[in-house]
Amino acid sequence: MADKKKPLVIVESRAKVRTISKILGSGYTVASCQGHLVDLPSSGLAVDVENGFEPQYEFIKEKSEVIDEIRELWKKAGDVYLACDPDREGEAISWFLKEYIGKALGDVKNLKRITFNEITKKAVLEAIENPRDINIELVEAQKARRILDRLVGYQISPILWVQTRYGLSAGRVQTVALKIICDREKEIRKFVPVPYFSISAELSKDSEVFGADLFKYMGEKIGSPNDKKVKVIGSKEEADEIINSIKKQEFKVKSVKVRTEKRNPPRPFITSTLQQAANNILGFSSRKTMSVAQRLYEGKDIGGGEVVGLITYMRTDSPRIAEEAISNIRWYIDNEYGEKYLHKEVRRYRAGREAQDAHEAIRPTSVNRTPDSIKKYISRDEYNLYKLIWSRTVAVQMAPAQVKRLTVEIEAGDGLFKATGAKIIFDGFFKVMPETRSEERELPDMKEGDIVALKKIEAKQHSTQPPPRYTEASLVRKMQEVGIGRPSTYAPTISVLLNRKYVTQEGRTLIPTDTGELVADMLVGSFKDIFKVKYTARMEEELDLIEEGKENWRDVLSKFNNELNRYLKGAEKRMEKIKKEKEVIVDYIKCDKCGSPMMIKYGKGGRFLGCSAYPNCKNQKPFKEENGKIVLLEELYKDERCDECGAQMVVKGGRFGIFLACSRYPECKFTKSIYYDTGVKCPREGCDGTLVEKKTKKRRTFYGCSNYPDCDYALWQKPVKAECPKCGAKFLVVKGRGSNKRLVCVTEGCGYETEYNGE
Ligand SMILES: [Zn+2]
Ligand SMILES: [Zn+2]
Ligand SMILES: [Zn+2]
Ligand SMILES: [Zn+2]
C-alpha cells in the first residue's frame, strides 16, 4: 500500500508560506512560487497580433530554481491547492502554474483553486473545504491589461526615442497620470497672484478676548478675488479707510446663533483611501503603504507561537465589511466605550461593481487585537499603519460626533463682523480617530444687544493662491475619481514616473521635470485619445467587463489596436512638430561664438540653450527660467570670484553636471558647485531672502540666507518647501541617508518627522 500523498499548497510569497504552514500544520506541504513564473519576454512585441493577440509567454530566467523546486514538489504531491492572492494577478499566477507546470507534468486532475481575504485559521480552513476552478475571466482580464501595456510600450517608445535621441519610454496609464501632473504645472505657471486684504478685530467681553473678522461692509459681502460675488478690498488704502470709518463706532452684538452639527465617521478603507490617509497622516509613499500593508496581511508572529495575518487583503476597491466582522466590532465598541458610542444602525457599504463585491474593505482580521496589544511584535511602521486601519474600521460603526457651533454677528457702523466658536459636546468616533477632531474655539457668553470692546483692529494682506501641486495622496485620489487606476496600479504608476525621472519629489509634492513635460506633450499631442483620461478610464472599464465575462478579451484588444494603429501613422511627424514648437528661439540671447540667436533644446539632462545655427555652430549653454524669462547661468554667476586667486569664475558643464571653475584654469584649478537656490524663504522675521546652498572653507555644504552678510541665518541640513502639519513652519529639513531619509521640523519643541523619498 502506498502512503497517501501529502497535499501541496502553493502561494506567492515566503511570508505567506510561514503563516499558512503554521495554520495547516505538518499534514500539508506549503511552497512559494515568488510571484509570476512566466511573462512576456523583455525584448520584442511577443504578441501575435495577427492571431487573436496570443501572447508568447516565456519562463522567467531568474526563476529557474523556483520553477524546478515547484515541479519536484508537484510530482510528489497529492492534491494541489493554488492559494495565490484573491485578485487578477493571483488568478493569473494560478493559471500559469496550471498551464506551464501542471499540464507539462500531465497532472492537473487534483488541482484546486482556493482564495481567502484574510490569512487566519478560520478563513484558510474554510477555503480548503470550498475549492473552486480557476476563474478564466479574471485571468483574461489580467492578460488583456498586460498586452495593452505591451502594445503601447513597444510601438510608441521607439518613436519617442527617435525624437528625443535618448531612451525614453511610453506607458499607457502612466502617461495619463503624467499629463495630469503637467497640466497642473502649466496652470501654476500661468497663475498671476492677486493681492487682497482682510480686516480683523480683537474684541473683548467681560475681559475675555476673542477675534472677529469683517465679513460685510455697507451691506456688501467681503471676500477674496476668487469669489466673483463679493466685494474685494484691493489696497491697503482702501482697508485703512474702512478701518477709520469703523474703529470709533460702538461694537454691538447683532445676533447669536447656535447649531449642533453632526460629524459622521469616514467610510472603511479601500486601497486608494488607505494610500491617501497613510500619505497625509504618516507621510508614507503609496509604495511604502502597500509593502507595509502586505507584511501585515501575509502574517506576523504575535507571540505564543501564533502567526496570523493581521489585516484583510490590501488590494481592493470594495468598502464592504463581512457581517461577522461587523458584529464583532459592534460588540467591541459596546463593551469598550459603552452603548452611546455605538451607532444605532449598522453602517454597511457596497462596492460599485458586482465583480468587486467578493472583496472586502481593508480591516483588522480581529478587532480584539488592538494596536497596543500587538505593538511589541511589529515594527514601528507596521504599528502605525495597523493603528490607522484598526481605528478607521472601528470608527465606521461608532456614533457621529456632535459639535456645537456658535456664530456671533457684531455690528460696528457700516461694518458687520463675525466671530465663530466651536465646542465638541459629544466626541463619538473622534474617540478612536483623534486626528479628525475639529478645532475647538471658545467664545465668551454673549447675547443680542451686548456691547463689546474693541482692543485692536488691523488689515492683513493676502494673495490668491495657485492650485496646489499634486502629492501622492491627491494624485491617487484624482486617479480614482477619474477612473484611471485600480487597487493594484496606483503605487506602481507613481513609482515608474519617479524612477524614469519624469517627475521629481520635493517634500511631498510631485513636480514634473523638463523631460516629463516634453514626453507628456509629445505623447498626448500625437496620440490624442489613447492618452486621454476618458479613453483610459473606458479601457479600465472594458477590463472590468472582461473580468465579469461580459466582454471578449480579444475583441477589446482588437478595438484598441485599431485605434492605436490609426494614431501610429504619422505619429513621428506630429511628435517632431510638437518638439519643434517647444524648441523656441530666444531672440534676446545671442550666441557668443557666431552671433545667431540661441534656442531652447532638449537633451538627456533636460533643457539647455543651443545655438540656432546648429550644426554649423555647436555652442551650448545652461540656463535657468526665472518668471518666464530665460537667464544664462553665466550671467547669474558673473560676479562670482575665485576663492583662491580672486579671478572671475566661469560656468562649466561636464559629465558630473554644471559647476563653476576659475577662469585662470589651468594655472588655477579651483572649482565650486553652483549655488543651488532651495526656494525656501528665509524664516528670519523681516528678511526677504531665500536659503541657498553654500560651502564652508572646509568644503562642507550648508544652507544660508541669500541676503548674507545682512542676514546670517544658516542650516546644516537641506531645507525643502513643505509646511509642517504640526506647527505650521514653512519648511522642513532632510535628515538621514538612503532609505532612512526623513523630513524633520526644526522648530524648537515641535518634533514633527515624516518619511522622505526625494533627493
Ligand atoms: Zn553659434
Ligand atoms: Zn582661481
Ligand atoms: Zn535671511
Ligand atoms: Zn513643526
mmCIF file of C-alpha atoms in Angstrom, residues 154-432:
data_model
loop_
_atom_site.group_PDB
_atom_site.id
_atom_site.type_symbol
_atom_site.label_atom_id
_atom_site.label_comp_id
_atom_site.label_asym_id
_atom_site.label_seq_id
_atom_site.Cartn_x
_atom_site.Cartn_y
_atom_site.Cartn_z
ATOM 1 C CA TYR A 154 6.676 48.549 -27.767
ATOM 2 C CA GLN A 155 5.107 50.543 -30.540
ATOM 3 C CA ILE A 156 5.319 54.058 -29.152
ATOM 4 C CA SER A 157 8.604 54.052 -27.207
ATOM 5 C CA PRO A 158 10.801 53.659 -30.343
ATOM 6 C CA ILE A 159 9.206 56.746 -31.951
ATOM 7 C CA LEU A 160 9.735 58.702 -28.766
ATOM 8 C CA TRP A 161 13.313 57.511 -28.872
ATOM 9 C CA VAL A 162 13.874 58.744 -32.436
ATOM 10 C CA GLN A 163 12.503 62.145 -31.499
ATOM 11 C CA THR A 164 14.493 62.636 -28.349
ATOM 12 C CA ARG A 165 17.635 60.695 -29.288
ATOM 13 C CA TYR A 166 17.788 59.004 -25.909
ATOM 14 C CA GLY A 167 15.965 56.124 -24.342
ATOM 15 C CA LEU A 168 12.609 57.254 -23.041
ATOM 16 C CA SER A 169 9.600 55.067 -22.754
ATOM 17 C CA ALA A 170 5.880 55.454 -23.035
ATOM 18 C CA GLY A 171 3.385 53.771 -20.761
ATOM 19 C CA ARG A 172 -0.364 53.676 -21.022
ATOM 20 C CA VAL A 173 -1.752 54.712 -17.629
ATOM 21 C CA GLN A 174 1.466 56.364 -16.532
ATOM 22 C CA THR A 175 1.345 58.871 -19.412
ATOM 23 C CA VAL A 176 -2.154 59.937 -18.409
ATOM 24 C CA ALA A 177 -1.055 60.398 -14.794
ATOM 25 C CA LEU A 178 1.968 62.378 -16.013
ATOM 26 C CA LYS A 179 -0.334 64.560 -18.110
ATOM 27 C CA ILE A 180 -2.451 65.338 -15.043
ATOM 28 C CA ILE A 181 0.669 66.466 -13.152
ATOM 29 C CA CYS A 182 1.963 68.527 -16.112
ATOM 30 C CA ASP A 183 -1.386 70.236 -16.714
ATOM 31 C CA ARG A 184 -1.386 71.397 -13.121
ATOM 32 C CA GLU A 185 2.152 72.741 -13.529
ATOM 33 C CA LYS A 186 1.031 74.771 -16.540
ATOM 34 C CA GLU A 187 -1.865 76.213 -14.550
ATOM 35 C CA ILE A 188 0.536 77.181 -11.769
ATOM 36 C CA ARG A 189 2.908 78.829 -14.234
ATOM 37 C CA LYS A 190 0.097 80.815 -15.827
ATOM 38 C CA PHE A 191 -1.262 81.859 -12.466
ATOM 39 C CA VAL A 192 -0.939 85.515 -11.534
ATOM 40 C CA PRO A 193 -1.494 86.094 -7.819
ATOM 41 C CA VAL A 194 -3.879 88.912 -6.928
ATOM 42 C CA PRO A 195 -3.304 90.697 -3.631
ATOM 43 C CA TYR A 196 -6.243 91.481 -1.370
ATOM 44 C CA PHE A 197 -6.890 92.478 2.213
ATOM 45 C CA SER A 198 -8.975 91.285 5.102
ATOM 46 C CA ILE A 199 -9.825 93.169 8.275
ATOM 47 C CA SER A 200 -9.900 91.527 11.648
ATOM 48 C CA ALA A 201 -10.604 92.821 15.094
ATOM 49 C CA GLU A 202 -9.624 91.756 18.557
ATOM 50 C CA LEU A 203 -12.617 92.270 20.836
ATOM 51 C CA SER A 204 -13.318 91.662 24.475
ATOM 52 C CA LYS A 205 -16.331 90.917 26.602
ATOM 53 C CA ASP A 206 -16.025 90.743 30.400
ATOM 54 C CA SER A 207 -12.236 90.808 29.922
ATOM 55 C CA GLU A 208 -12.368 87.682 27.729
ATOM 56 C CA VAL A 209 -10.594 88.388 24.441
ATOM 57 C CA PHE A 210 -11.744 86.916 21.116
ATOM 58 C CA GLY A 211 -11.248 87.505 17.411
ATOM 59 C CA ALA A 212 -13.774 88.540 14.750
ATOM 60 C CA ASP A 213 -13.456 89.155 11.011
ATOM 61 C CA LEU A 214 -15.165 91.823 8.951
ATOM 62 C CA PHE A 215 -17.485 89.950 6.598
ATOM 63 C CA LYS A 216 -19.834 92.679 5.390
ATOM 64 C CA TYR A 217 -19.303 96.360 4.727
ATOM 65 C CA MET A 218 -22.148 98.706 3.730
ATOM 66 C CA GLY A 219 -24.268 95.643 3.129
ATOM 67 C CA GLU A 220 -21.772 94.033 0.757
ATOM 68 C CA LYS A 221 -20.012 90.766 1.474
ATOM 69 C CA ILE A 222 -16.223 90.986 1.770
ATOM 70 C CA GLY A 223 -14.045 88.225 0.351
ATOM 71 C CA SER A 224 -11.211 87.104 -1.893
ATOM 72 C CA PRO A 225 -10.955 87.730 -5.662
ATOM 73 C CA ASN A 226 -11.677 84.004 -6.197
ATOM 74 C CA ASP A 227 -15.285 84.704 -5.305
ATOM 75 C CA LYS A 228 -16.881 86.760 -8.066
ATOM 76 C CA LYS A 229 -19.898 87.750 -5.999
ATOM 77 C CA VAL A 230 -18.151 89.587 -3.190
ATOM 78 C CA LYS A 231 -16.517 92.946 -2.622
ATOM 79 C CA VAL A 232 -12.722 92.740 -2.613
ATOM 80 C CA ILE A 233 -10.597 95.110 -0.565
ATOM 81 C CA GLY A 234 -7.859 95.591 -3.123
ATOM 82 C CA SER A 235 -5.437 98.010 -1.459
ATOM 83 C CA LYS A 236 -4.006 99.000 1.878
ATOM 84 C CA GLU A 237 -5.508 102.493 1.429
ATOM 85 C CA GLU A 238 -8.980 101.069 0.951
ATOM 86 C CA ALA A 239 -8.532 98.858 4.002
ATOM 87 C CA ASP A 240 -7.332 101.792 6.129
ATOM 88 C CA GLU A 241 -10.294 103.881 5.008
ATOM 89 C CA ILE A 242 -12.700 101.173 6.162
ATOM 90 C CA ILE A 243 -10.849 100.755 9.449
ATOM 91 C CA ASN A 244 -11.012 104.503 10.086
ATOM 92 C CA SER A 245 -14.737 104.572 9.450
ATOM 93 C CA ILE A 246 -15.303 101.703 11.872
ATOM 94 C CA LYS A 247 -12.877 101.996 14.744
ATOM 95 C CA LYS A 248 -14.615 104.858 16.548
ATOM 96 C CA GLN A 249 -18.001 103.104 16.384
ATOM 97 C CA GLU A 250 -19.699 101.105 19.060
ATOM 98 C CA PHE A 251 -19.327 97.321 18.645
ATOM 99 C CA LYS A 252 -22.695 95.781 19.392
ATOM 100 C CA VAL A 253 -23.812 92.148 19.227
ATOM 101 C CA LYS A 254 -26.433 91.870 16.485
ATOM 102 C CA SER A 255 -27.234 88.185 16.659
ATOM 103 C CA VAL A 256 -26.127 84.949 18.294
ATOM 104 C CA LYS A 257 -26.810 81.675 16.506
ATOM 105 C CA VAL A 258 -26.199 78.224 17.893
ATOM 106 C CA ARG A 259 -26.482 74.998 15.967
ATOM 107 C CA THR A 260 -25.366 71.475 16.613
ATOM 108 C CA GLU A 261 -23.528 69.774 13.810
ATOM 109 C CA LYS A 262 -23.175 66.037 13.392
ATOM 110 C CA ARG A 263 -19.940 64.670 12.015
ATOM 111 C CA ASN A 264 -20.124 61.172 10.604
ATOM 112 C CA PRO A 265 -17.148 58.805 10.505
ATOM 113 C CA PRO A 266 -15.451 58.174 7.137
ATOM 114 C CA ARG A 267 -16.013 55.029 5.066
ATOM 115 C CA PRO A 268 -13.949 51.851 5.552
ATOM 116 C CA PHE A 269 -10.550 51.790 3.851
ATOM 117 C CA ILE A 270 -10.077 50.636 0.283
ATOM 118 C CA THR A 271 -6.653 50.704 -1.379
ATOM 119 C CA SER A 272 -6.849 54.262 -2.678
ATOM 120 C CA THR A 273 -8.146 55.797 0.556
ATOM 121 C CA LEU A 274 -5.626 53.857 2.647
ATOM 122 C CA GLN A 275 -2.812 55.222 0.478
ATOM 123 C CA GLN A 276 -4.182 58.752 0.832
ATOM 124 C CA ALA A 277 -4.567 58.573 4.612
ATOM 125 C CA ALA A 278 -1.151 56.971 5.112
ATOM 126 C CA ASN A 279 0.429 59.669 2.931
ATOM 127 C CA ASN A 280 -1.361 62.527 4.689
ATOM 128 C CA ILE A 281 -1.120 61.287 8.258
ATOM 129 C CA LEU A 282 2.014 59.103 8.330
ATOM 130 C CA GLY A 283 3.933 60.576 5.388
ATOM 131 C CA PHE A 284 4.177 57.134 3.707
ATOM 132 C CA SER A 285 4.584 56.915 -0.076
ATOM 133 C CA SER A 286 1.956 54.790 -1.854
ATOM 134 C CA ARG A 287 4.599 52.176 -2.453
ATOM 135 C CA LYS A 288 5.617 52.032 1.187
ATOM 136 C CA THR A 289 1.998 51.819 2.310
ATOM 137 C CA MET A 290 1.475 48.802 0.074
ATOM 138 C CA SER A 291 4.597 46.989 1.214
ATOM 139 C CA VAL A 292 3.881 47.552 4.919
ATOM 140 C CA ALA A 293 0.241 46.514 4.401
ATOM 141 C CA GLN A 294 1.407 43.389 2.595
ATOM 142 C CA ARG A 295 3.512 42.374 5.593
ATOM 143 C CA LEU A 296 0.524 42.839 7.890
ATOM 144 C CA TYR A 297 -1.672 40.816 5.529
ATOM 145 C CA GLU A 298 0.801 37.990 4.988
ATOM 146 C CA GLY A 299 1.162 37.315 8.673
ATOM 147 C CA LYS A 300 3.095 38.355 11.753
ATOM 148 C CA ASP A 301 4.338 36.377 14.715
ATOM 149 C CA ILE A 302 2.326 37.800 17.593
ATOM 150 C CA GLY A 303 3.795 35.773 20.431
ATOM 151 C CA GLY A 304 2.967 32.393 21.907
ATOM 152 C CA GLY A 305 3.853 30.745 18.595
ATOM 153 C CA GLU A 306 0.867 32.330 16.878
ATOM 154 C CA VAL A 307 1.430 33.566 13.329
ATOM 155 C CA VAL A 308 -1.532 35.290 11.774
ATOM 156 C CA GLY A 309 -2.484 37.771 9.067
ATOM 157 C CA LEU A 310 -3.388 40.993 10.871
ATOM 158 C CA ILE A 311 -5.380 42.703 8.123
ATOM 159 C CA THR A 312 -7.506 41.630 5.170
ATOM 160 C CA TYR A 313 -6.200 41.733 1.588
ATOM 161 C CA MET A 314 -4.852 45.201 0.784
ATOM 162 C CA ARG A 315 -5.668 45.436 -2.927
ATOM 163 C CA THR A 316 -9.370 46.088 -3.027
ATOM 164 C CA ASP A 317 -11.903 48.644 -4.107
ATOM 165 C CA SER A 318 -14.758 47.201 -2.115
ATOM 166 C CA PRO A 319 -15.748 49.008 1.103
ATOM 167 C CA ARG A 320 -17.832 46.010 2.211
ATOM 168 C CA ILE A 321 -17.163 44.548 5.652
ATOM 169 C CA ALA A 322 -18.120 40.944 6.396
ATOM 170 C CA GLU A 323 -21.187 40.605 8.647
ATOM 171 C CA GLU A 324 -19.292 38.574 11.210
ATOM 172 C CA ALA A 325 -16.598 41.225 11.473
ATOM 173 C CA ILE A 326 -19.255 43.931 11.832
ATOM 174 C CA SER A 327 -20.893 42.186 14.756
ATOM 175 C CA ASN A 328 -17.523 41.685 16.478
ATOM 176 C CA ILE A 329 -16.689 45.350 16.015
ATOM 177 C CA ARG A 330 -20.066 46.451 17.397
ATOM 178 C CA TRP A 331 -19.695 44.146 20.357
ATOM 179 C CA TYR A 332 -16.236 45.600 20.976
ATOM 180 C CA ILE A 333 -17.494 49.213 20.868
ATOM 181 C CA ASP A 334 -20.380 48.448 23.203
ATOM 182 C CA ASN A 335 -18.040 46.785 25.699
ATOM 183 C CA GLU A 336 -15.107 49.113 25.468
ATOM 184 C CA TYR A 337 -16.721 52.537 25.084
ATOM 185 C CA GLY A 338 -20.339 51.999 26.104
ATOM 186 C CA GLU A 339 -23.599 51.907 24.236
ATOM 187 C CA LYS A 340 -23.800 55.613 23.497
ATOM 188 C CA TYR A 341 -20.683 55.317 21.325
ATOM 189 C CA LEU A 342 -22.293 52.606 19.202
ATOM 190 C CA HIS A 343 -24.062 53.875 16.087
ATOM 191 C CA LYS A 344 -27.744 52.916 16.276
ATOM 192 C CA GLU A 345 -27.946 51.356 12.826
ATOM 193 C CA VAL A 346 -25.312 49.104 11.317
ATOM 194 C CA ARG A 347 -23.403 51.039 8.652
ATOM 195 C CA ARG A 348 -22.966 48.888 5.544
ATOM 196 C CA TYR A 349 -21.178 49.845 2.333
ATOM 197 C CA ARG A 350 -21.233 48.153 -1.040
ATOM 198 C CA ALA A 351 -18.859 48.224 -3.992
ATOM 199 C CA GLY A 352 -19.965 49.921 -7.195
ATOM 200 C CA ARG A 353 -19.444 46.851 -9.381
ATOM 201 C CA GLU A 354 -20.608 43.352 -8.669
ATOM 202 C CA ALA A 355 -17.188 41.898 -9.536
ATOM 203 C CA GLN A 356 -15.582 43.891 -6.732
ATOM 204 C CA ASP A 357 -18.056 42.817 -4.135
ATOM 205 C CA ALA A 358 -16.448 39.460 -3.422
ATOM 206 C CA HIS A 359 -13.695 41.545 -1.881
ATOM 207 C CA GLU A 360 -13.763 43.328 1.419
ATOM 208 C CA ALA A 361 -12.544 46.606 2.802
ATOM 209 C CA ILE A 362 -9.099 46.687 4.416
ATOM 210 C CA ARG A 363 -9.758 45.940 8.086
ATOM 211 C CA PRO A 364 -8.106 44.186 11.017
ATOM 212 C CA THR A 365 -8.749 40.431 10.997
ATOM 213 C CA SER A 366 -9.722 40.704 14.647
ATOM 214 C CA VAL A 367 -10.902 43.876 16.336
ATOM 215 C CA ASN A 368 -9.728 42.386 19.642
ATOM 216 C CA ARG A 369 -6.122 42.681 18.514
ATOM 217 C CA THR A 370 -5.854 46.324 19.496
ATOM 218 C CA PRO A 371 -2.837 48.225 18.179
ATOM 219 C CA ASP A 372 -1.273 48.437 21.624
ATOM 220 C CA SER A 373 -1.749 44.735 22.362
ATOM 221 C CA ILE A 374 0.497 43.776 19.422
ATOM 222 C CA LYS A 375 2.821 46.788 19.398
ATOM 223 C CA LYS A 376 5.802 44.860 20.732
ATOM 224 C CA TYR A 377 5.620 42.226 17.993
ATOM 225 C CA ILE A 378 5.640 44.528 14.976
ATOM 226 C CA SER A 379 7.832 47.324 13.591
ATOM 227 C CA ARG A 380 7.064 50.999 14.094
ATOM 228 C CA ASP A 381 5.805 51.414 10.506
ATOM 229 C CA GLU A 382 3.649 48.303 10.813
ATOM 230 C CA TYR A 383 2.231 49.537 14.102
ATOM 231 C CA ASN A 384 1.393 52.975 12.718
ATOM 232 C CA LEU A 385 -0.337 51.592 9.643
ATOM 233 C CA TYR A 386 -2.160 48.918 11.638
ATOM 234 C CA LYS A 387 -3.372 51.552 14.076
ATOM 235 C CA LEU A 388 -4.675 53.670 11.204
ATOM 236 C CA ILE A 389 -6.603 50.678 9.798
ATOM 237 C CA TRP A 390 -7.862 49.469 13.162
ATOM 238 C CA SER A 391 -9.115 52.930 14.200
ATOM 239 C CA ARG A 392 -10.836 53.619 10.909
ATOM 240 C CA THR A 393 -12.606 50.256 10.947
ATOM 241 C CA VAL A 394 -13.887 50.715 14.485
ATOM 242 C CA ALA A 395 -14.904 54.334 13.809
ATOM 243 C CA VAL A 396 -17.221 53.227 10.989
ATOM 244 C CA GLN A 397 -19.623 51.621 13.491
ATOM 245 C CA MET A 398 -19.374 54.427 16.037
ATOM 246 C CA ALA A 399 -21.807 57.239 16.727
ATOM 247 C CA PRO A 400 -21.352 60.594 14.987
ATOM 248 C CA ALA A 401 -19.532 63.305 16.901
ATOM 249 C CA GLN A 402 -21.553 66.365 17.853
ATOM 250 C CA VAL A 403 -20.075 69.810 17.592
ATOM 251 C CA LYS A 404 -21.851 72.909 18.877
ATOM 252 C CA ARG A 405 -21.182 75.832 16.563
ATOM 253 C CA LEU A 406 -21.696 79.381 17.717
ATOM 254 C CA THR A 407 -21.895 82.279 15.256
ATOM 255 C CA VAL A 408 -21.968 85.810 16.654
ATOM 256 C CA GLU A 409 -22.535 88.803 14.380
ATOM 257 C CA ILE A 410 -21.253 92.122 15.686
ATOM 258 C CA GLU A 411 -22.210 95.458 14.185
ATOM 259 C CA ALA A 412 -19.930 98.492 14.133
ATOM 260 C CA GLY A 413 -21.080 101.422 11.994
ATOM 261 C CA ASP A 414 -21.208 100.207 8.387
ATOM 262 C CA GLY A 415 -19.260 97.072 9.236
ATOM 263 C CA LEU A 416 -20.509 93.678 10.261
ATOM 264 C CA PHE A 417 -18.089 91.299 11.986
ATOM 265 C CA LYS A 418 -18.402 87.600 12.560
ATOM 266 C CA ALA A 419 -16.945 85.539 15.382
ATOM 267 C CA THR A 420 -17.276 81.775 15.466
ATOM 268 C CA GLY A 421 -16.866 79.289 18.247
ATOM 269 C CA ALA A 422 -16.920 75.509 18.265
ATOM 270 C CA LYS A 423 -17.245 73.070 21.109
ATOM 271 C CA ILE A 424 -17.318 69.302 20.942
ATOM 272 C CA ILE A 425 -20.303 68.235 23.024
ATOM 273 C CA PHE A 426 -20.004 64.538 22.224
ATOM 274 C CA ASP A 427 -16.799 63.061 20.827
ATOM 275 C CA GLY A 428 -18.367 59.955 19.210
ATOM 276 C CA PHE A 429 -15.941 58.382 16.714
ATOM 277 C CA PHE A 430 -13.333 61.096 17.449
ATOM 278 C CA LYS A 431 -12.514 58.840 20.382
ATOM 279 C CA VAL A 432 -10.667 56.400 18.102
#
